[in-house]
PDB file of N, CA and C in Angstrom:
ATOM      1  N   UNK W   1       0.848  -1.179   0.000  1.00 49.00           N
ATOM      2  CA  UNK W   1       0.000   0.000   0.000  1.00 49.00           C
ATOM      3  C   UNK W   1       0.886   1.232   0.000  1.00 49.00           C
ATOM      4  N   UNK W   2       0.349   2.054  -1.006  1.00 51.00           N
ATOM      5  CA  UNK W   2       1.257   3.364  -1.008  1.00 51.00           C
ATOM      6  C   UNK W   2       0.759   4.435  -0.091  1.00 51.00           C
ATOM      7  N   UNK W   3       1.596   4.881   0.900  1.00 52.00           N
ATOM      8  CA  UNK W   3       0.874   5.572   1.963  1.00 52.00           C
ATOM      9  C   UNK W   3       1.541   7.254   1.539  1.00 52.00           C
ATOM     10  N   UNK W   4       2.580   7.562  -0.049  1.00 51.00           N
ATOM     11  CA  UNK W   4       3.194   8.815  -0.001  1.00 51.00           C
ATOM     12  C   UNK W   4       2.228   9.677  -0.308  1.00 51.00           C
ATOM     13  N   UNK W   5       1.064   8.947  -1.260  1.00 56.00           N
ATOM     14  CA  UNK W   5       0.043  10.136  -2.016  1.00 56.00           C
ATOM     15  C   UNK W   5      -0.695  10.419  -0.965  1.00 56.00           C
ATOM     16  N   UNK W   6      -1.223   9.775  -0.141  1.00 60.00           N
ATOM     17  CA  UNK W   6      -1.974  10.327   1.337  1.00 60.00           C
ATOM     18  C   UNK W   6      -1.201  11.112   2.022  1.00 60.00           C
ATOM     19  N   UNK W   7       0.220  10.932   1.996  1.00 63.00           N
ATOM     20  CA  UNK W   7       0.950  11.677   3.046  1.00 63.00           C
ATOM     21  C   UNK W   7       1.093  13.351   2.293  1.00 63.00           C
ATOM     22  N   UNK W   8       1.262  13.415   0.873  1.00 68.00           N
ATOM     23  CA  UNK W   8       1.151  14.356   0.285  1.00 68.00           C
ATOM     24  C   UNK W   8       0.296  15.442   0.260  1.00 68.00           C
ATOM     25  N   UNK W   9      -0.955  14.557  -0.276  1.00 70.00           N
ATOM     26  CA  UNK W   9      -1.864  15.259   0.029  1.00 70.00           C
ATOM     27  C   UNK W   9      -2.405  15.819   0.991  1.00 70.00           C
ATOM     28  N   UNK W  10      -2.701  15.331   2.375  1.00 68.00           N
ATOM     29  CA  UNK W  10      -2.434  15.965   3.240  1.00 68.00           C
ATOM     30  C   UNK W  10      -1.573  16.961   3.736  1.00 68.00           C
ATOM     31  N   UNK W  11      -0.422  17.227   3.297  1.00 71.00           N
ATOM     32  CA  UNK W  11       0.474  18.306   3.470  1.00 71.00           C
ATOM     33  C   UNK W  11       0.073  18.913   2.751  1.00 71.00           C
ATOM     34  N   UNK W  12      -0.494  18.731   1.250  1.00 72.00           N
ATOM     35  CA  UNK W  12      -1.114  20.121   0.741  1.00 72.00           C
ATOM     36  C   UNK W  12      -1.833  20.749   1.448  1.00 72.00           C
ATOM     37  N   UNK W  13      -2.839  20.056   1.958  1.00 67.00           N
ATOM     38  CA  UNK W  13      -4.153  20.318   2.141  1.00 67.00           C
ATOM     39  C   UNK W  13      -3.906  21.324   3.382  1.00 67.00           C
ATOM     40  N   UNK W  14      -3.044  20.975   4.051  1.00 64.00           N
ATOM     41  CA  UNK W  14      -2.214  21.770   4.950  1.00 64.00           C
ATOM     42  C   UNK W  14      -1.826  23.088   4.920  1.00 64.00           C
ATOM     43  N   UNK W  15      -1.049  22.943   3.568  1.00 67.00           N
ATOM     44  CA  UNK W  15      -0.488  24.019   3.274  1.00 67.00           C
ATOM     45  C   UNK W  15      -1.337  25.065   2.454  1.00 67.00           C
ATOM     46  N   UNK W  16      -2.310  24.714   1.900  1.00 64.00           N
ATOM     47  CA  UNK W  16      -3.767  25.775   1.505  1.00 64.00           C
ATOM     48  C   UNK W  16      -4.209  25.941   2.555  1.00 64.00           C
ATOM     49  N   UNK W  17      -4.723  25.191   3.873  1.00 62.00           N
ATOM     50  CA  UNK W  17      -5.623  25.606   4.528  1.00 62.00           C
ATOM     51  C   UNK W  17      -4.477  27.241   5.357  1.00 62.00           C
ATOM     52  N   UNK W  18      -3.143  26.887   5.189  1.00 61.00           N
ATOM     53  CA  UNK W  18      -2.758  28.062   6.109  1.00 61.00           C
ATOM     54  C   UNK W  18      -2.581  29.153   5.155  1.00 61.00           C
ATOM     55  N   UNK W  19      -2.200  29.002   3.759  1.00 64.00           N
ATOM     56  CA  UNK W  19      -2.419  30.598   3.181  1.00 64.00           C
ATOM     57  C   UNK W  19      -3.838  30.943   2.918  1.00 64.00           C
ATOM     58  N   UNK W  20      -4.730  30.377   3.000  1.00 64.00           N
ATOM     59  CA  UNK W  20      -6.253  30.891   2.952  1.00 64.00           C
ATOM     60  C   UNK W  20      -6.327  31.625   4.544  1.00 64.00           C
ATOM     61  N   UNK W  21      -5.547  30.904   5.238  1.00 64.00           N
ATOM     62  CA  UNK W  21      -5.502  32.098   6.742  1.00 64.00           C
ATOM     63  C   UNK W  21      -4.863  33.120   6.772  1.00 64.00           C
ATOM     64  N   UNK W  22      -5.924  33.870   7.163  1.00 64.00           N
ATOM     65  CA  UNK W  22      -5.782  35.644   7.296  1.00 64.00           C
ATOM     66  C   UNK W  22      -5.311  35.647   8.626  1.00 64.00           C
ATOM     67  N   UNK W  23      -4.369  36.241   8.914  1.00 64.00           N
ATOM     68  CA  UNK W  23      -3.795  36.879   9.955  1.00 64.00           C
ATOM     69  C   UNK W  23      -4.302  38.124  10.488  1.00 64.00           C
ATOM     70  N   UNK W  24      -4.902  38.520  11.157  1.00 63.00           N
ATOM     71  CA  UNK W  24      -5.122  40.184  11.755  1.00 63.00           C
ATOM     72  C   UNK W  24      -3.845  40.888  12.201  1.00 63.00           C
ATOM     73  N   UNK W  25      -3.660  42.013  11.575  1.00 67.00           N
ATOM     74  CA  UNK W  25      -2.556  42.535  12.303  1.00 67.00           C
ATOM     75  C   UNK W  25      -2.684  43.691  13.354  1.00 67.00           C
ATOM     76  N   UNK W  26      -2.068  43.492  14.296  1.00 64.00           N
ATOM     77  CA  UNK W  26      -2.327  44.598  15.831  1.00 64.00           C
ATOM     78  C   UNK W  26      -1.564  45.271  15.133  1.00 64.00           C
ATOM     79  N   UNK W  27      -1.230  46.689  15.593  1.00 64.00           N
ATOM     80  CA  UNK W  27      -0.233  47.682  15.443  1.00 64.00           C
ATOM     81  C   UNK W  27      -1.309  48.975  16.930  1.00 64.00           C
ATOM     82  N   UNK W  28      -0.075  49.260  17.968  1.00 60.00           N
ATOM     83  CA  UNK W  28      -0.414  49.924  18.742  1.00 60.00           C
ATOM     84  C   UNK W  28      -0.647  51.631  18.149  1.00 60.00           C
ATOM     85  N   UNK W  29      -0.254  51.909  16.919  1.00 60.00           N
ATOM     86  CA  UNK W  29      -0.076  53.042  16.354  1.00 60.00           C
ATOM     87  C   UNK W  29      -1.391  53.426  15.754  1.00 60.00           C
ATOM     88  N   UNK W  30      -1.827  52.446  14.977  1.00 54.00           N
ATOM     89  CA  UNK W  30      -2.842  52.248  13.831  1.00 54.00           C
ATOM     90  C   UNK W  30      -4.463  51.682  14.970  1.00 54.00           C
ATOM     91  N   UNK W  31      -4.316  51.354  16.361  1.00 54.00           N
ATOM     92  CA  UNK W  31      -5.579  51.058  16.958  1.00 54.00           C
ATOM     93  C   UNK W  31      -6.153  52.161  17.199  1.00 54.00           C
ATOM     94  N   UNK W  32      -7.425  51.840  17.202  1.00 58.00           N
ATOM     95  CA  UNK W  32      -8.572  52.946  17.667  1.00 58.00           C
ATOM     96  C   UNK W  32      -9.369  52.418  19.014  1.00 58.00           C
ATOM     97  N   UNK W  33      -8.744  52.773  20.135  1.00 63.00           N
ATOM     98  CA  UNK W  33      -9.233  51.813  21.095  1.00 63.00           C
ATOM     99  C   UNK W  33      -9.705  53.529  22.069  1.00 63.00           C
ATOM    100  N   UNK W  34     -10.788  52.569  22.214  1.00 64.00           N
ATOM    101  CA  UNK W  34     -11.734  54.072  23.348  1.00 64.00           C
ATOM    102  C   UNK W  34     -10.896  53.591  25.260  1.00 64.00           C
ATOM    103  N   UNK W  35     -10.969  54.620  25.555  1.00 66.00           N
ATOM    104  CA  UNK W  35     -10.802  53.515  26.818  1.00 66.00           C
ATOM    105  C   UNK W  35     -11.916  53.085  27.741  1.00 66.00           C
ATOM    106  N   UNK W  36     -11.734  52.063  28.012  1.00 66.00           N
ATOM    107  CA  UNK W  36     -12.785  51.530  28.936  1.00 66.00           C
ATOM    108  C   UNK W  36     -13.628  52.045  29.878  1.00 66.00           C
ATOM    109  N   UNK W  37     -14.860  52.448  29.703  1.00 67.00           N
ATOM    110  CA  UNK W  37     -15.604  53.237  31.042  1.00 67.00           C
ATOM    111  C   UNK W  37     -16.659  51.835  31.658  1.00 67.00           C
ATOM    112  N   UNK W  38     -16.019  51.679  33.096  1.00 67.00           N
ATOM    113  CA  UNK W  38     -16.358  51.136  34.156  1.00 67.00           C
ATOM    114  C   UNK W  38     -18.300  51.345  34.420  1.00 67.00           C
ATOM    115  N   UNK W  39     -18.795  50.716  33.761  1.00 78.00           N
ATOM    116  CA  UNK W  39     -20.413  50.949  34.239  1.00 78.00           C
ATOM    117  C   UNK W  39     -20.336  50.392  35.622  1.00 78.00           C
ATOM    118  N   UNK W  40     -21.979  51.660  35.939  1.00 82.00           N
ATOM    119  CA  UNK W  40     -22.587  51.619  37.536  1.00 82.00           C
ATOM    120  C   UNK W  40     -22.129  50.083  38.179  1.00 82.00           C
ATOM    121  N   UNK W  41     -23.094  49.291  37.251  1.00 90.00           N
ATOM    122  CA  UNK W  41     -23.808  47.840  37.775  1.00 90.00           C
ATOM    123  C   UNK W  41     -22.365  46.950  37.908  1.00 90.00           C
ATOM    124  N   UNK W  42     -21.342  47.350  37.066  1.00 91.00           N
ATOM    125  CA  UNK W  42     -20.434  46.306  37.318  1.00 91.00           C
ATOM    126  C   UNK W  42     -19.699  47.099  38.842  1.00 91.00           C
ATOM    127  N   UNK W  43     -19.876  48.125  39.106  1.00 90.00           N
ATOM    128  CA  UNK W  43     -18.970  48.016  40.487  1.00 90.00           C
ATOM    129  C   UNK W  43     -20.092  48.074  41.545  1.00 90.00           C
ATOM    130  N   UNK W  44     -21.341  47.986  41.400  1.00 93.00           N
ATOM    131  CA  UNK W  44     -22.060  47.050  42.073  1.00 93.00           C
ATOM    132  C   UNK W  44     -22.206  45.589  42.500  1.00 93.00           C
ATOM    133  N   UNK W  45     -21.595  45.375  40.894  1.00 94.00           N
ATOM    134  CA  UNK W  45     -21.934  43.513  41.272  1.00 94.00           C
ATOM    135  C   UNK W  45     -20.412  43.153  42.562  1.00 94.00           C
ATOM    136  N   UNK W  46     -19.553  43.876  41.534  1.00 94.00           N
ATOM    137  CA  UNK W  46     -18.165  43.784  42.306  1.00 94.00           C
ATOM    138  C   UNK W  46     -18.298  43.557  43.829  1.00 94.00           C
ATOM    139  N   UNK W  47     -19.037  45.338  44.329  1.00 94.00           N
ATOM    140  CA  UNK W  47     -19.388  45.649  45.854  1.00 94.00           C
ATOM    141  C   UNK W  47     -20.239  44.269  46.445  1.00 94.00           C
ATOM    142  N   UNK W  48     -21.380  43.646  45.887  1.00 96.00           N
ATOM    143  CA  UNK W  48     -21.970  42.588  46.457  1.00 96.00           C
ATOM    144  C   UNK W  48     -21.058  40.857  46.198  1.00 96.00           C
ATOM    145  N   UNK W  49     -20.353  41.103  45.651  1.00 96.00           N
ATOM    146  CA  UNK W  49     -19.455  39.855  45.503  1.00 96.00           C
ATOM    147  C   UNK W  49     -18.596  39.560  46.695  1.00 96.00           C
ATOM    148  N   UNK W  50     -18.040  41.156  46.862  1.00 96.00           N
ATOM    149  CA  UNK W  50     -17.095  41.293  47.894  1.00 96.00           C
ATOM    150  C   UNK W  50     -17.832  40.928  49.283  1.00 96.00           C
ATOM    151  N   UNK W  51     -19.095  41.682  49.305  1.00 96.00           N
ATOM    152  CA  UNK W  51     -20.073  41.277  50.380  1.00 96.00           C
ATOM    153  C   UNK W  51     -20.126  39.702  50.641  1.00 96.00           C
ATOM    154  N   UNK W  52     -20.510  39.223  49.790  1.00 96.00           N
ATOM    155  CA  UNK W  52     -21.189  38.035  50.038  1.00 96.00           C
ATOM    156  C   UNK W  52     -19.513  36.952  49.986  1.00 96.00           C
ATOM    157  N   UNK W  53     -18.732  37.365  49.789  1.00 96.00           N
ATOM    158  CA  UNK W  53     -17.427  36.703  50.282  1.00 96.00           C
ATOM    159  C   UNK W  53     -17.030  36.602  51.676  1.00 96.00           C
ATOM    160  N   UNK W  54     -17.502  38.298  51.883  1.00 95.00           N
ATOM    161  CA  UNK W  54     -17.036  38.087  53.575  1.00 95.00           C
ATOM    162  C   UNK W  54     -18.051  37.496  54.478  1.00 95.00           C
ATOM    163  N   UNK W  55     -19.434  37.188  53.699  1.00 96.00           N
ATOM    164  CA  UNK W  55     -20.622  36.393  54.687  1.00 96.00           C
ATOM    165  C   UNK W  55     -19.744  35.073  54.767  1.00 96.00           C
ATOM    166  N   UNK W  56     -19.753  34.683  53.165  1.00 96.00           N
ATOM    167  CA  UNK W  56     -19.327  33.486  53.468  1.00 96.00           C
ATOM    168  C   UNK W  56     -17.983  32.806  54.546  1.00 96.00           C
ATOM    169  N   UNK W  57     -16.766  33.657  54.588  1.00 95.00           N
ATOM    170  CA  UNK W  57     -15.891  33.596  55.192  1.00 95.00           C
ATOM    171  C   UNK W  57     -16.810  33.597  56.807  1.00 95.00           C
ATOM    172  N   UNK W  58     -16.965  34.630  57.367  1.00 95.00           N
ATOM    173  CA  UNK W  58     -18.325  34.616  58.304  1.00 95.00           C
ATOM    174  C   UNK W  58     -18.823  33.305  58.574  1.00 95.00           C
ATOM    175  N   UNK W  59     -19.621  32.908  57.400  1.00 95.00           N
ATOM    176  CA  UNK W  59     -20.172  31.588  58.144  1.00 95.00           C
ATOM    177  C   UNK W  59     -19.318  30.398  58.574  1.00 95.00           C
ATOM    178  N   UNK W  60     -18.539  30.476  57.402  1.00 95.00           N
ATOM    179  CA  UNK W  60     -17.397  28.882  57.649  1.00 95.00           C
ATOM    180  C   UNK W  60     -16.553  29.079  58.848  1.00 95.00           C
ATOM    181  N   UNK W  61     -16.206  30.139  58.990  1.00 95.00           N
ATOM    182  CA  UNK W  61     -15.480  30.572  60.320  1.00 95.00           C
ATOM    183  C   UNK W  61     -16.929  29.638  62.025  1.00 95.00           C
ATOM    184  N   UNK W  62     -17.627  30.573  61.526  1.00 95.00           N
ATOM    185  CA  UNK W  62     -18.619  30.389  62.844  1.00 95.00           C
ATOM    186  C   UNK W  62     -19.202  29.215  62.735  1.00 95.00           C
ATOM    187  N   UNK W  63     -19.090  28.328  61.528  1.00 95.00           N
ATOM    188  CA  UNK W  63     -19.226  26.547  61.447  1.00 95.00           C
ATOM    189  C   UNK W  63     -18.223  26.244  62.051  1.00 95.00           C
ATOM    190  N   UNK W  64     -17.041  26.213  61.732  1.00 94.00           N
ATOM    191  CA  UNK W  64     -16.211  25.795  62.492  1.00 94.00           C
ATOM    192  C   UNK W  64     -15.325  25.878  64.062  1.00 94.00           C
ATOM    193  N   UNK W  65     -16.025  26.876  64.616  1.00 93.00           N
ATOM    194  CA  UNK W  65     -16.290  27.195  65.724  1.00 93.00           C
ATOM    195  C   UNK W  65     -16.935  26.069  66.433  1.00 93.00           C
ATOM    196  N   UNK W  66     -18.485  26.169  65.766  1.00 94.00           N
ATOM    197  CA  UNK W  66     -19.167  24.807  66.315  1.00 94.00           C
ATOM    198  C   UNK W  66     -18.868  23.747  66.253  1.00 94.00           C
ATOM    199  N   UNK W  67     -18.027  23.449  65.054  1.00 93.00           N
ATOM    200  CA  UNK W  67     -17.231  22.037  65.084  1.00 93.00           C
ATOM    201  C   UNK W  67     -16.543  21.731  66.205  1.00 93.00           C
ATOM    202  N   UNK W  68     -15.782  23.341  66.740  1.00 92.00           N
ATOM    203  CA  UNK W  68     -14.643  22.571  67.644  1.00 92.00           C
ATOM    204  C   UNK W  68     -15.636  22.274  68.441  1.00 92.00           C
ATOM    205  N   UNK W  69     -16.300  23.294  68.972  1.00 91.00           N
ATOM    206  CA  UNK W  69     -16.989  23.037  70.371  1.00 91.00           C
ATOM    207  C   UNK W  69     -17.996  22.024  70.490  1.00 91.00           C
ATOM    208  N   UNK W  70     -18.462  20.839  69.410  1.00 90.00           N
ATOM    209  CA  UNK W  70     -18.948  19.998  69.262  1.00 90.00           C
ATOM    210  C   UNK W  70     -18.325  18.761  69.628  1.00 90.00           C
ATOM    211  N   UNK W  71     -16.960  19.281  69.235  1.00 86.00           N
ATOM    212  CA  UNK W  71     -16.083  18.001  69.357  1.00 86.00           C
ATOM    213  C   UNK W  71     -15.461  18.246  70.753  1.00 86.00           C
ATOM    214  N   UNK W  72     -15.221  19.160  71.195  1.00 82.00           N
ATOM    215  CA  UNK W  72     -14.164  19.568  72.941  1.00 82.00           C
ATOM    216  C   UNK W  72     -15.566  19.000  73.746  1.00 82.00           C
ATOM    217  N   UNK W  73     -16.903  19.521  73.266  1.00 78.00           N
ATOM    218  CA  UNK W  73     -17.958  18.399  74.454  1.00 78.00           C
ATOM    219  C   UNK W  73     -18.255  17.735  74.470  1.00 78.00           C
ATOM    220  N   UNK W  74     -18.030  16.499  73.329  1.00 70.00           N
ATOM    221  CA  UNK W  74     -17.932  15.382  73.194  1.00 70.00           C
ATOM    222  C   UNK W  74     -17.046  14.588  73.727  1.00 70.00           C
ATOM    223  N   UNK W  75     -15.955  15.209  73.629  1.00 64.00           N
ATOM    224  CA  UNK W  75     -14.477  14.340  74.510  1.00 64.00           C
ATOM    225  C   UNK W  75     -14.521  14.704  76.246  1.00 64.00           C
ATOM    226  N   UNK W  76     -15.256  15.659  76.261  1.00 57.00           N
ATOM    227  CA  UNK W  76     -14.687  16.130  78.225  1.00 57.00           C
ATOM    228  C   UNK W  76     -15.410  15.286  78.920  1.00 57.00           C
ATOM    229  N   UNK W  77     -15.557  14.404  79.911  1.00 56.00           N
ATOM    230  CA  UNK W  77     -16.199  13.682  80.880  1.00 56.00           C
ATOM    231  C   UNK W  77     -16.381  14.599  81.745  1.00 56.00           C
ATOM    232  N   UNK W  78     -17.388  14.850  82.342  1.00 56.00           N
ATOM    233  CA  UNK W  78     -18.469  15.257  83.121  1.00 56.00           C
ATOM    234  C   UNK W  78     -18.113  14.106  84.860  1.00 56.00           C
ATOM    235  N   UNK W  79     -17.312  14.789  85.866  1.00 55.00           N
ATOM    236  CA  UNK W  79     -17.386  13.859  86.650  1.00 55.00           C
ATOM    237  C   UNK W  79     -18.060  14.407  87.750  1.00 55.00           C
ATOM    238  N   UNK W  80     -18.966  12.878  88.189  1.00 58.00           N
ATOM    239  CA  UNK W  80     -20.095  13.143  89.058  1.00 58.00           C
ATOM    240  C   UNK W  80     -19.674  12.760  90.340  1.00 58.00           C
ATOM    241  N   UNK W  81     -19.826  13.508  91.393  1.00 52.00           N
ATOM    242  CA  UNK W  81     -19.073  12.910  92.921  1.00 52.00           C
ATOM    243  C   UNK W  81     -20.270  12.462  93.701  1.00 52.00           C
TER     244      UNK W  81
END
């Protein structure tokens, strides 16, 4: 079995598919770039993200609080005279 004409062809096929690719070219000179204005809602969402990070920190903290103290009154014996 001749495997060169498959191997060929495929490298053509290769080699068209990359000059049919267009390249974009950047140039920092030639951009027209606005600069970015920060809307309301995104430094809202930001402000409640941040919020709801420190609940969460908050809660896992004060879960684990109860963990210990779940577990320190579980282990202490209680002695009765």
């Amino acid at each position: 079995m001749d495997t060169t004409n498959k191997s060929n062809d495929y490298n053509e096929d290769i080699q068209s598919a990359q000059e049919e690719m267009v390249r974009p070219s950047f140039s920092e000179s030639t951009s027209d770039t606005k600069p970015i204005e920060q809307s309301p809602t995104i430094a809202r969402t930001v402000e409640e993200l941040r919020r709801l990070s420190n609940v969460k920190y908050n809660l896992n903290t004060i879960q684990e609080g109860l963990n210990l103290a779940k577990g320190a009154r579980g282990t202490t014996t209680i002695h009765e005279d």
